[in-house]
PDB file of C-alpha atoms and ligand atoms in Angstrom:
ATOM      1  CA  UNK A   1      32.370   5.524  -5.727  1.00  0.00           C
ATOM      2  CA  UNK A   2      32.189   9.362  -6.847  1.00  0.00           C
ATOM      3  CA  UNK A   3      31.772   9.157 -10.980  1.00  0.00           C
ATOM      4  CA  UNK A   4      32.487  11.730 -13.292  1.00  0.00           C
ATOM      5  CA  UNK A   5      32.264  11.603 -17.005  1.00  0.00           C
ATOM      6  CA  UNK A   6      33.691  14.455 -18.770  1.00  0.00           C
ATOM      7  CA  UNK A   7      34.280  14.549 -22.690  1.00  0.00           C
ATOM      8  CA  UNK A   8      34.671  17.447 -25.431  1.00  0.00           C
ATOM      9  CA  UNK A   9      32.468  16.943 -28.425  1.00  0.00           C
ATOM     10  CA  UNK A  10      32.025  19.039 -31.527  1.00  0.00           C
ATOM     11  CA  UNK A  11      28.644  21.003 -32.337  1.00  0.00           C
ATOM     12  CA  UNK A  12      27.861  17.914 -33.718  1.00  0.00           C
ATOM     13  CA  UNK A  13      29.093  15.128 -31.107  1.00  0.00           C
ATOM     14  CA  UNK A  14      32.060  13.336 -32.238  1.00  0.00           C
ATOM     15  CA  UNK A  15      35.023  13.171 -29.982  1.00  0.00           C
ATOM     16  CA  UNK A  16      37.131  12.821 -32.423  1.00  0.00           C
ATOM     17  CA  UNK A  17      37.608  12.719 -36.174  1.00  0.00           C
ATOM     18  CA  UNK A  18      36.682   9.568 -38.221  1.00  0.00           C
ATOM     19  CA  UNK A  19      40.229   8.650 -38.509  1.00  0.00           C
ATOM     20  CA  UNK A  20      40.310   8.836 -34.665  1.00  0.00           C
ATOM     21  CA  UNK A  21      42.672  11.885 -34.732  1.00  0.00           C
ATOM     22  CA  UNK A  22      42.680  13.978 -31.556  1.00  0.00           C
ATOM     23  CA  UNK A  23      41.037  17.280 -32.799  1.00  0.00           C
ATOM     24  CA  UNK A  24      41.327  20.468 -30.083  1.00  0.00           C
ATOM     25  CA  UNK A  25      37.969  20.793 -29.714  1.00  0.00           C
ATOM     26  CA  UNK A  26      38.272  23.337 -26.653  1.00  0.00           C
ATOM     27  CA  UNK A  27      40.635  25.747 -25.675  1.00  0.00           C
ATOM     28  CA  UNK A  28      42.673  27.436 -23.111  1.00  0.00           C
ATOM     29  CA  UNK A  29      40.518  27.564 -20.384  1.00  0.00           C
ATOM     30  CA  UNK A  30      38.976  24.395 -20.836  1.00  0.00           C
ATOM     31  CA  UNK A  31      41.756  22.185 -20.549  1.00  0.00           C
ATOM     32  CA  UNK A  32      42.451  24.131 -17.203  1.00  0.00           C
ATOM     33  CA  UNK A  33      39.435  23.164 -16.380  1.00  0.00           C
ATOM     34  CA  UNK A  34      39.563  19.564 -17.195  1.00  0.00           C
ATOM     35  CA  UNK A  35      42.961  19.347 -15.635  1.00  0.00           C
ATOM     36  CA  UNK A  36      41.089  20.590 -12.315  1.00  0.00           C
ATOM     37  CA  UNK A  37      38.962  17.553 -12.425  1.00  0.00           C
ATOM     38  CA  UNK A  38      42.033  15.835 -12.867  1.00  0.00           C
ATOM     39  CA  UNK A  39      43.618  17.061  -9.643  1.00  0.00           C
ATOM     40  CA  UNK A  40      40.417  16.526  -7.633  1.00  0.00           C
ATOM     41  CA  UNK A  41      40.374  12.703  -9.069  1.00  0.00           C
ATOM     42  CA  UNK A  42      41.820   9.518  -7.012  1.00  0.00           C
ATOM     43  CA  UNK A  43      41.767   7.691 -10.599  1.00  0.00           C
ATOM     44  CA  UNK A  44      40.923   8.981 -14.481  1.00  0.00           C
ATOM     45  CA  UNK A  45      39.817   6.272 -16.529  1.00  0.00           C
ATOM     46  CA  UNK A  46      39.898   5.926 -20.204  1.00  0.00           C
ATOM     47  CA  UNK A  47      39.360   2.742 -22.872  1.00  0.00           C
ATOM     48  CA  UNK A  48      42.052   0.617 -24.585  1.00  0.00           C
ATOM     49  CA  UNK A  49      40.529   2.591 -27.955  1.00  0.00           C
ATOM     50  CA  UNK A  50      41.777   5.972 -26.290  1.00  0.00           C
ATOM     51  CA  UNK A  51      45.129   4.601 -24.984  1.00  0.00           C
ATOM     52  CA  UNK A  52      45.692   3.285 -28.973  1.00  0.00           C
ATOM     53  CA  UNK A  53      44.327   6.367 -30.428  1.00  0.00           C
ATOM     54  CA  UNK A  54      46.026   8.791 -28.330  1.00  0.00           C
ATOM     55  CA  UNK A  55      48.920   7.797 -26.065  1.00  0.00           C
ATOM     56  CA  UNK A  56      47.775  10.680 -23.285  1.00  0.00           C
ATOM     57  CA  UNK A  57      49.572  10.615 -19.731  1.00  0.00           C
ATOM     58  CA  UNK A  58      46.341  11.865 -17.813  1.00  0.00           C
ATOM     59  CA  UNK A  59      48.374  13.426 -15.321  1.00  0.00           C
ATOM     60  CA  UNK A  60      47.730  16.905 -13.980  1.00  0.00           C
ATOM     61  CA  UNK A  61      49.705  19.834 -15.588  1.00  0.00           C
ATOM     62  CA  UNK A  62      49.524  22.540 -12.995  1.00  0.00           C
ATOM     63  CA  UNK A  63      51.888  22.897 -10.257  1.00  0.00           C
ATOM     64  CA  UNK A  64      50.173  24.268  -7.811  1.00  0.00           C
ATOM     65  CA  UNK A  65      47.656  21.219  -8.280  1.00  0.00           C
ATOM     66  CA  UNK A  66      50.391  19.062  -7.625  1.00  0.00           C
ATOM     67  CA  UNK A  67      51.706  20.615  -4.586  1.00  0.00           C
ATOM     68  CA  UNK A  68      48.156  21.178  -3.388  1.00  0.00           C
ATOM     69  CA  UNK A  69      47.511  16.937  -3.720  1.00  0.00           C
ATOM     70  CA  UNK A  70      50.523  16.471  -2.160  1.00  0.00           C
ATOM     71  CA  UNK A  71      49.973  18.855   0.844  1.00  0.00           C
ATOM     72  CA  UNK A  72      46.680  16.885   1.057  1.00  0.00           C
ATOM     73  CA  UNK A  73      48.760  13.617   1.598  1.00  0.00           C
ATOM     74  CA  UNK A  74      47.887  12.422  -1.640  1.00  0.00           C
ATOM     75  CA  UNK A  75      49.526  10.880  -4.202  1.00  0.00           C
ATOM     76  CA  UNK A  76      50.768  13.858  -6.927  1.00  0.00           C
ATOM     77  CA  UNK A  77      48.907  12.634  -9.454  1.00  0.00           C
ATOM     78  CA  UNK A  78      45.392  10.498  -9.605  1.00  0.00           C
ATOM     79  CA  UNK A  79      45.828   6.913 -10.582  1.00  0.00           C
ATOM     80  CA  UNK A  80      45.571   6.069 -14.343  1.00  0.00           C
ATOM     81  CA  UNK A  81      42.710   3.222 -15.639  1.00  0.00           C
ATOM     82  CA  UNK A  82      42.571   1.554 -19.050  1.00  0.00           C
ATOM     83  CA  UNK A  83      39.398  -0.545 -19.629  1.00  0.00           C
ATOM     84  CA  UNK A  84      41.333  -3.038 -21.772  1.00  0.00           C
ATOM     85  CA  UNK A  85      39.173  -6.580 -21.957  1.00  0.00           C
ATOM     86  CA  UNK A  86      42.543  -8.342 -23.725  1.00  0.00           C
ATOM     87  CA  UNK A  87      45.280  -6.794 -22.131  1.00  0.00           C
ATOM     88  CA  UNK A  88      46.360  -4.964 -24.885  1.00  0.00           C
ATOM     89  CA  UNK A  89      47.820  -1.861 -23.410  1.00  0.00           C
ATOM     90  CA  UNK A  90      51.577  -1.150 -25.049  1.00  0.00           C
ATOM     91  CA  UNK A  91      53.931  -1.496 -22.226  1.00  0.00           C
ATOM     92  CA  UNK A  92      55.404   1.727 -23.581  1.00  0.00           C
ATOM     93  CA  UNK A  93      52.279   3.808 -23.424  1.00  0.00           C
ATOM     94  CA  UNK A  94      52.016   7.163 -21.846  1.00  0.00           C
ATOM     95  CA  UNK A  95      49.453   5.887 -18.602  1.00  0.00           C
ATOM     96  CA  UNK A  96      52.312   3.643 -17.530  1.00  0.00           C
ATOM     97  CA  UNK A  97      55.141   6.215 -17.358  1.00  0.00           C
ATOM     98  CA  UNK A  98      55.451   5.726 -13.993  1.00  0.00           C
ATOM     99  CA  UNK A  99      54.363   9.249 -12.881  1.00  0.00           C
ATOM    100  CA  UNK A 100      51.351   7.990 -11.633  1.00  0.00           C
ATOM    101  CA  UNK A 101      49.682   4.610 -10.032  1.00  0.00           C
ATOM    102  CA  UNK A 102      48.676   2.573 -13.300  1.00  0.00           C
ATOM    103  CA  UNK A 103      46.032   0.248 -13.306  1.00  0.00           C
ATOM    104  CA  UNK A 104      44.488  -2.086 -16.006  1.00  0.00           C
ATOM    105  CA  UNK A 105      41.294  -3.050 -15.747  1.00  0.00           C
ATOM    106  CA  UNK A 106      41.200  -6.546 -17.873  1.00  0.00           C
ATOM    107  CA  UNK A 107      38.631  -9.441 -18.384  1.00  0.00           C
ATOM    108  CA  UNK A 108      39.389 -13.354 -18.480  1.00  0.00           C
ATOM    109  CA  UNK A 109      39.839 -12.975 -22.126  1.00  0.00           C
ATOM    110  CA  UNK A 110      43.197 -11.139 -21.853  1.00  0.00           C
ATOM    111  CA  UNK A 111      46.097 -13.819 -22.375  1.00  0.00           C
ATOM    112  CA  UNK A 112      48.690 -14.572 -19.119  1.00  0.00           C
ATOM    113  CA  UNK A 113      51.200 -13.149 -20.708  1.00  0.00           C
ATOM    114  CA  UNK A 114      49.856 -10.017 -21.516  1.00  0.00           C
ATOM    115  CA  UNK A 115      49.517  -9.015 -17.872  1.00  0.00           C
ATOM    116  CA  UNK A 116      52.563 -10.617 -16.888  1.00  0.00           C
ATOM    117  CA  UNK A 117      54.114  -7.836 -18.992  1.00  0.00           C
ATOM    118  CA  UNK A 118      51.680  -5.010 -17.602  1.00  0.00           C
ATOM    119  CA  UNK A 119      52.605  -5.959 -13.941  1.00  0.00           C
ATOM    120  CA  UNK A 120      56.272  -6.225 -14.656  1.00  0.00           C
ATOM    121  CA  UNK A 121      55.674  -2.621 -15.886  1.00  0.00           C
ATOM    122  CA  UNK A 122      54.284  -1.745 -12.514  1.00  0.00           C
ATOM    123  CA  UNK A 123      50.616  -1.859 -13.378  1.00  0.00           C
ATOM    124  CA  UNK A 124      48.344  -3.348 -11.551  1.00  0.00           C
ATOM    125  CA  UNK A 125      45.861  -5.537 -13.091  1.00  0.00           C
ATOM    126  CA  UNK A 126      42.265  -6.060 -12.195  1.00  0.00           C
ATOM    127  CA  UNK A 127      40.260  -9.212 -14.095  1.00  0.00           C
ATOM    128  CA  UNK A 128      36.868  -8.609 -13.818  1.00  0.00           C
ATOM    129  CA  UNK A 129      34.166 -10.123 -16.586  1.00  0.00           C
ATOM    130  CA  UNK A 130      34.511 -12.889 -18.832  1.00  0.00           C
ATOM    131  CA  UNK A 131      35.000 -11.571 -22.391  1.00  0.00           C
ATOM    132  CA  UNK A 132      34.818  -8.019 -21.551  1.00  0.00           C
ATOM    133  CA  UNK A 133      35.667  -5.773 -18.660  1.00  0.00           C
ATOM    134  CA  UNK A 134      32.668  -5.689 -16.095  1.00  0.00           C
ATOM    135  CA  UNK A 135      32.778  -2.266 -15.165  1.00  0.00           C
ATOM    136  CA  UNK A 136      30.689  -2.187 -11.885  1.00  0.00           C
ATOM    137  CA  UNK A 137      33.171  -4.766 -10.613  1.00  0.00           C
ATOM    138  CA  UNK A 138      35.948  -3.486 -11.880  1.00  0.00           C
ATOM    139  CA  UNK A 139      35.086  -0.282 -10.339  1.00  0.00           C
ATOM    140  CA  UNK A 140      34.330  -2.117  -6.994  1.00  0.00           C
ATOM    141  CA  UNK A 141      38.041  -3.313  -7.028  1.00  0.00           C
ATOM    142  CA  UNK A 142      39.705  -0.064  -7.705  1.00  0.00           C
ATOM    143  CA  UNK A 143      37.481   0.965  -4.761  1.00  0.00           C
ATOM    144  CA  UNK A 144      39.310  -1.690  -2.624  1.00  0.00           C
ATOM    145  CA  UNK A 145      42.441   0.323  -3.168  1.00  0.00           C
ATOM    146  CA  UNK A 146      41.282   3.283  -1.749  1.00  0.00           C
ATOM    147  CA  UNK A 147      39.691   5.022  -4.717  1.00  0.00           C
ATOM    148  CA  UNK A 148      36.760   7.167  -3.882  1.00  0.00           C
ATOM    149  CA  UNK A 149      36.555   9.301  -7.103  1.00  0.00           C
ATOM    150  CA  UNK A 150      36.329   8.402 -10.352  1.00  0.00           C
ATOM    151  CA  UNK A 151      37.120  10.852 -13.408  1.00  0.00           C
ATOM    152  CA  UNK A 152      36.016   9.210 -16.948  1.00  0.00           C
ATOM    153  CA  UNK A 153      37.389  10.398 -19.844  1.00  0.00           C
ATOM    154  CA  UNK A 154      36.078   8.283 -22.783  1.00  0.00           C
ATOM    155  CA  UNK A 155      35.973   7.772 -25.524  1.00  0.00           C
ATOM    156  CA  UNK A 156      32.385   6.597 -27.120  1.00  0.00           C
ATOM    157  CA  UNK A 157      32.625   2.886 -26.480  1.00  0.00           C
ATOM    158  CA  UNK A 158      33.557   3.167 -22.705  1.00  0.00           C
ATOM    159  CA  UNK A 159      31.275   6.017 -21.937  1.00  0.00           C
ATOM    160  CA  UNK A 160      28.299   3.757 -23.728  1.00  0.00           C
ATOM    161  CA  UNK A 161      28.836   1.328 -20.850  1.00  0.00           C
ATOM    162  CA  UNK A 162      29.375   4.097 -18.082  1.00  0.00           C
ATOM    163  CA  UNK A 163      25.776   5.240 -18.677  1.00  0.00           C
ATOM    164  CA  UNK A 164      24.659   1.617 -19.412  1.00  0.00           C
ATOM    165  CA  UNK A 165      25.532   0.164 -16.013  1.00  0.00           C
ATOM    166  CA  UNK A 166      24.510   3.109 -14.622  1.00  0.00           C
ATOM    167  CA  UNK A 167      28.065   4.143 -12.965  1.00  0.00           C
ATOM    168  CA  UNK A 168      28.253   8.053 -13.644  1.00  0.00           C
ATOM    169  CA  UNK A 169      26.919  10.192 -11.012  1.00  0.00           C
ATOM    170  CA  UNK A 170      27.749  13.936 -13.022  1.00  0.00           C
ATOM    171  CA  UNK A 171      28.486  14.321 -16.924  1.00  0.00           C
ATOM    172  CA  UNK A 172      30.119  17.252 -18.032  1.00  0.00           C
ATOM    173  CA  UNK A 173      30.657  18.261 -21.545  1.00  0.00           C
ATOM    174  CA  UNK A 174      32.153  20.944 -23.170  1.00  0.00           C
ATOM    175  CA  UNK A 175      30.670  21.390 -26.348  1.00  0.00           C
ATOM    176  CA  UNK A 176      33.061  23.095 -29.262  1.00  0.00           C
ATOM    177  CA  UNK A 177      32.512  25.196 -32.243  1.00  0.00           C
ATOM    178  CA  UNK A 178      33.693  22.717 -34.720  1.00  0.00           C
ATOM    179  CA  UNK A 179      31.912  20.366 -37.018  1.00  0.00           C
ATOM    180  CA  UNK A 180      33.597  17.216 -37.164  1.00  0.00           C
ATOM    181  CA  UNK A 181      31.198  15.106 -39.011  1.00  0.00           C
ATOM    182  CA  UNK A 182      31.845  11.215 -40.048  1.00  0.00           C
ATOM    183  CA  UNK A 183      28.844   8.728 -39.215  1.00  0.00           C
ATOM    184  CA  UNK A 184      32.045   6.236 -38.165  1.00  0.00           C
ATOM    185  CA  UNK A 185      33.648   9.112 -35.987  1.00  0.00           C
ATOM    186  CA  UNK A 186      33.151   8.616 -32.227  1.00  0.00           C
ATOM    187  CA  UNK A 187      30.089   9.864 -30.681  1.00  0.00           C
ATOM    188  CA  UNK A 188      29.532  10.684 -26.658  1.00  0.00           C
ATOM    189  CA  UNK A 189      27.879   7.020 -26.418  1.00  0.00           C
ATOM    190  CA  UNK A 190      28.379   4.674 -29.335  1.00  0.00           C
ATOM    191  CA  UNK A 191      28.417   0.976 -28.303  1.00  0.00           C
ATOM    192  CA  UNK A 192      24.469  -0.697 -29.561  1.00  0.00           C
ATOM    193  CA  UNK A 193      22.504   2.253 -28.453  1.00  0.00           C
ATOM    194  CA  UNK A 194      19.888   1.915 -26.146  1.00  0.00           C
ATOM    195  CA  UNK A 195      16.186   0.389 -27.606  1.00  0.00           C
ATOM    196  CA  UNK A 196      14.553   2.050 -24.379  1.00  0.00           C
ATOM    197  CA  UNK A 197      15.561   3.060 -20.712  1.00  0.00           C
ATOM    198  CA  UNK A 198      17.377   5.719 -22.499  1.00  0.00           C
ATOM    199  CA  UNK A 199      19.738   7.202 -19.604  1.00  0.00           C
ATOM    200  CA  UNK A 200      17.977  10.723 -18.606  1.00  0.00           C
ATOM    201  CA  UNK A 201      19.797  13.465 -16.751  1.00  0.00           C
ATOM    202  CA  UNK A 202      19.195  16.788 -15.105  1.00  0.00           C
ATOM    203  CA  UNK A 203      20.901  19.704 -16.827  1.00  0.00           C
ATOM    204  CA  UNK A 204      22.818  21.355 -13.546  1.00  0.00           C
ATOM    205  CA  UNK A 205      24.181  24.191 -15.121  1.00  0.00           C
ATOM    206  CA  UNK A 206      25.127  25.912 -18.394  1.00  0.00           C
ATOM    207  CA  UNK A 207      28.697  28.052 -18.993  1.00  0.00           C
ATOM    208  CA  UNK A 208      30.653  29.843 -21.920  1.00  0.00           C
ATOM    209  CA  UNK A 209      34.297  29.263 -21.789  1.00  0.00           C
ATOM    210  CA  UNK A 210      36.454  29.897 -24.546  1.00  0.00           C
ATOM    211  CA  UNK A 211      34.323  29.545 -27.621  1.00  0.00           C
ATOM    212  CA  UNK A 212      32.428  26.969 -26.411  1.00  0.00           C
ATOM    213  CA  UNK A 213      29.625  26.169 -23.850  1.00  0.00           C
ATOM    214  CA  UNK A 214      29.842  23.842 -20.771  1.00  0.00           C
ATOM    215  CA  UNK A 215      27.061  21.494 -19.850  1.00  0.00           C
ATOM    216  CA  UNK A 216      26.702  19.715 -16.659  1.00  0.00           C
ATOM    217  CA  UNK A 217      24.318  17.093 -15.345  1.00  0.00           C
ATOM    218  CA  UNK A 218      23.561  15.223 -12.652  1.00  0.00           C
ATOM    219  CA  UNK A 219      22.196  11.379 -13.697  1.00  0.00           C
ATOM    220  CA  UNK A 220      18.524  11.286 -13.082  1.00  0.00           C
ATOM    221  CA  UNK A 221      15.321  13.336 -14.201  1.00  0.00           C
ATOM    222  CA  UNK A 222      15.015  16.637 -12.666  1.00  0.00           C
ATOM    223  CA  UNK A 223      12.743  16.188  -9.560  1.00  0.00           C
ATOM    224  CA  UNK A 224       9.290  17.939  -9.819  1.00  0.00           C
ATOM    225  CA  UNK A 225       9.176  20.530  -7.136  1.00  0.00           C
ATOM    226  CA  UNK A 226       5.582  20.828  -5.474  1.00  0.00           C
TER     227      UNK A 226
HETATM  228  P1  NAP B 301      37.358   3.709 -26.034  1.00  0.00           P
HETATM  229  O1  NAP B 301      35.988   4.004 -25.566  1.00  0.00           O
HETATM  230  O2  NAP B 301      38.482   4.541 -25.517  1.00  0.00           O
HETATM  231  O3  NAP B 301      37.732   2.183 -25.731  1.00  0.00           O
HETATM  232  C1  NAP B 301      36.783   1.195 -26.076  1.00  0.00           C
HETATM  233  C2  NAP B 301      37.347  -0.177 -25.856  1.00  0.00           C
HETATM  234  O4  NAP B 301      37.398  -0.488 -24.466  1.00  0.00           O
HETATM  235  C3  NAP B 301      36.463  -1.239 -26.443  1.00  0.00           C
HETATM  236  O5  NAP B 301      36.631  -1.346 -27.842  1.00  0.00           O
HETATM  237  C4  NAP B 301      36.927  -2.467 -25.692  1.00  0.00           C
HETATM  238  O6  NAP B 301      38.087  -2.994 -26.315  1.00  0.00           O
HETATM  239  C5  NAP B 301      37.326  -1.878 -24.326  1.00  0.00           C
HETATM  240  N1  NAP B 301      36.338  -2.297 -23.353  1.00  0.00           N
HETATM  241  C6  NAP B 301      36.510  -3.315 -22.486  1.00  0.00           C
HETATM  242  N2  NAP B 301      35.442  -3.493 -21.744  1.00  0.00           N
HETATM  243  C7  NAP B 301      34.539  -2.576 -22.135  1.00  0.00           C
HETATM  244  C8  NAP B 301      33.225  -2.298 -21.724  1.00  0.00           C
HETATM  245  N3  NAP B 301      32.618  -2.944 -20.731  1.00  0.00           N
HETATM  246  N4  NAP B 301      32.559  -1.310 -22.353  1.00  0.00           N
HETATM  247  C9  NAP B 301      33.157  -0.611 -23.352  1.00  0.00           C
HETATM  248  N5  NAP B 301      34.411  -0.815 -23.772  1.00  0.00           N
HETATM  249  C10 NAP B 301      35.094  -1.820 -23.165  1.00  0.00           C
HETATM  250  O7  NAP B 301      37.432   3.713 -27.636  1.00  0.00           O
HETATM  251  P2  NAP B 301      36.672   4.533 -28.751  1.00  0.00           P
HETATM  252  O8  NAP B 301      35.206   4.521 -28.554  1.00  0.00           O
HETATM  253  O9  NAP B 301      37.257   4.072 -30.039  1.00  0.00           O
HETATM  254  O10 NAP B 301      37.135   6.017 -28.480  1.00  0.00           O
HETATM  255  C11 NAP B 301      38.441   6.445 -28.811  1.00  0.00           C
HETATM  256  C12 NAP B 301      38.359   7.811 -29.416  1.00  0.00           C
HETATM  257  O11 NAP B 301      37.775   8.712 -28.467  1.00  0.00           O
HETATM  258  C13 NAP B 301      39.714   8.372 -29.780  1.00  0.00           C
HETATM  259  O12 NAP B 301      39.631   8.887 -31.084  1.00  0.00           O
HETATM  260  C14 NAP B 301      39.936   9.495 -28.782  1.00  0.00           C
HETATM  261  O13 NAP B 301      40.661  10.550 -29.363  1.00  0.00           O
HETATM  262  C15 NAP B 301      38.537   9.904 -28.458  1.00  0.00           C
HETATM  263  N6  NAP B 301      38.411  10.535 -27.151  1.00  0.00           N
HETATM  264  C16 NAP B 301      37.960  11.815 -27.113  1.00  0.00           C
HETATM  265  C17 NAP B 301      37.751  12.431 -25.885  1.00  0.00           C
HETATM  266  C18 NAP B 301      37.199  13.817 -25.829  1.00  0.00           C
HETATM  267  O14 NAP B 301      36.900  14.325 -24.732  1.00  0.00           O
HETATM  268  N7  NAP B 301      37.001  14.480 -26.948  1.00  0.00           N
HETATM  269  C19 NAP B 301      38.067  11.764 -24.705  1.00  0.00           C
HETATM  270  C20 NAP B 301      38.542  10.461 -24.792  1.00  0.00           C
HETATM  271  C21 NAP B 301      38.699   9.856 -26.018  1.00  0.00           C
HETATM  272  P3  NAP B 301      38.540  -4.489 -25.916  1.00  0.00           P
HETATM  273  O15 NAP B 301      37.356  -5.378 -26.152  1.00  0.00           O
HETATM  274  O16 NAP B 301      39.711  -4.778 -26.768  1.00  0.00           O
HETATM  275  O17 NAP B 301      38.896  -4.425 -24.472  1.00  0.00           O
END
């Protein structure tokens, strides 16, 4: 499967505030952007900490998108993920609106119940890791449902275990001109931190939108030409 991360940080790389408000960190042009990705996703994933913090839909907004997806025989709108060990996704949260496929991506640790309630909501559930979600074969079983392309959103703890597993094939990251500060505010990667093997990438290309700058990678050190 086809990964992409893509975040908005501040100048100093927090997604968010320390109280886990939503903070625009980008404008205009970069939501149309992101909402491109969107449309050109079979499934956007984000963590159970996102789906508390923020409630989005992760649809796509534009209508020509739509209409494009759908004249591609595809579904309007890409599939919606929470990574979401315990099953704790509200059955009235935005991702299961019914707009969209809705799947939660749960480990053994999330009570019977809990998914009974999810599926009678329509979502489907995938268990996959003991106490926590194992994302590799998580991802594996979306990719049993036809999913070819990924589209990760965050936040800090999920993208942590994107790059540890080694699942994301292109970050992209708008960065904003904001300082949001807050040692306890989330960060691009939180989770442990890595002691060594730090994940290194190879900066793709560089781009000014709004009052911010764009930076995309590809996973992997640049290859030496020669
Ligand atoms: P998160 O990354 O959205 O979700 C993390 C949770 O996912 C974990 O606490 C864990 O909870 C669950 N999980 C299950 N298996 C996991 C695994 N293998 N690896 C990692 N997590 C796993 O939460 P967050 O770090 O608190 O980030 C939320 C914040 O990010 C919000 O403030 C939101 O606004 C912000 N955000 C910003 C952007 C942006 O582009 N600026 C994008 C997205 C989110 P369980 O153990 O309970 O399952």
């Amino acid at each position: 499967m086809h990964v992409v991360v893509n975040a908005a940080m501040s100048l100093d790389g927090k997604l968010a505030t320390r109280s886990r408000e939503p903070v625009p960190i980008s404008g205009e042009a970069d939501f149309d952007r992101v909402d491109a990705l969107r449309s050109e996703a079979d499934v956007v994933v984000v963590g159970i900490g996102t789906v508390l913090a923020d409630d989005p839909s992760l649809t796509v907004g534009d209508r020509g998108r739509i209409d494009g997806r759908r004249a591609a025989d595809r579904p309007p709108h890409p599939a919606r993920a929470v990574v979401d060990s315990r099953a704790r996704t509200p059955v009235d949260a935005a991702v299961l609106d019914g707009e969209a496929a809705s799947y939660v991506l749960a480990s053994e640790a999330a009570p019977q119940s809990r998914i009974d309630r999810l599926e009678a909501r329509g979502a489907t559930v995938v268990v996959a890791g003991e106490d926590r979600v194992d994302l590799p074969a998580a991802f594996a079983a979306l990719a049993t449902h036809g999913i070819d392309r990924a589209m990760v959103e965050g936040g800090g703890e999920l993208l942590y275990s994107v790059f540890d597993v080694g699942l994301a094939d292109v970050v992209s990251v708008y960065v904003g001109s904001v300082i949001l500060g807050g040692r306890d505010a989330p960060t691009l990667a939180d989770g442990v931190g890595f002691d060594g093997d730090f994940p290194r990438l190879t900066l793709e290309s560089v781009e000014r939108i709004d009052d911010g700058v764009l930076l995309e990678y590809t996973l992997g050190e640049p290859s030496v030409a020669g």
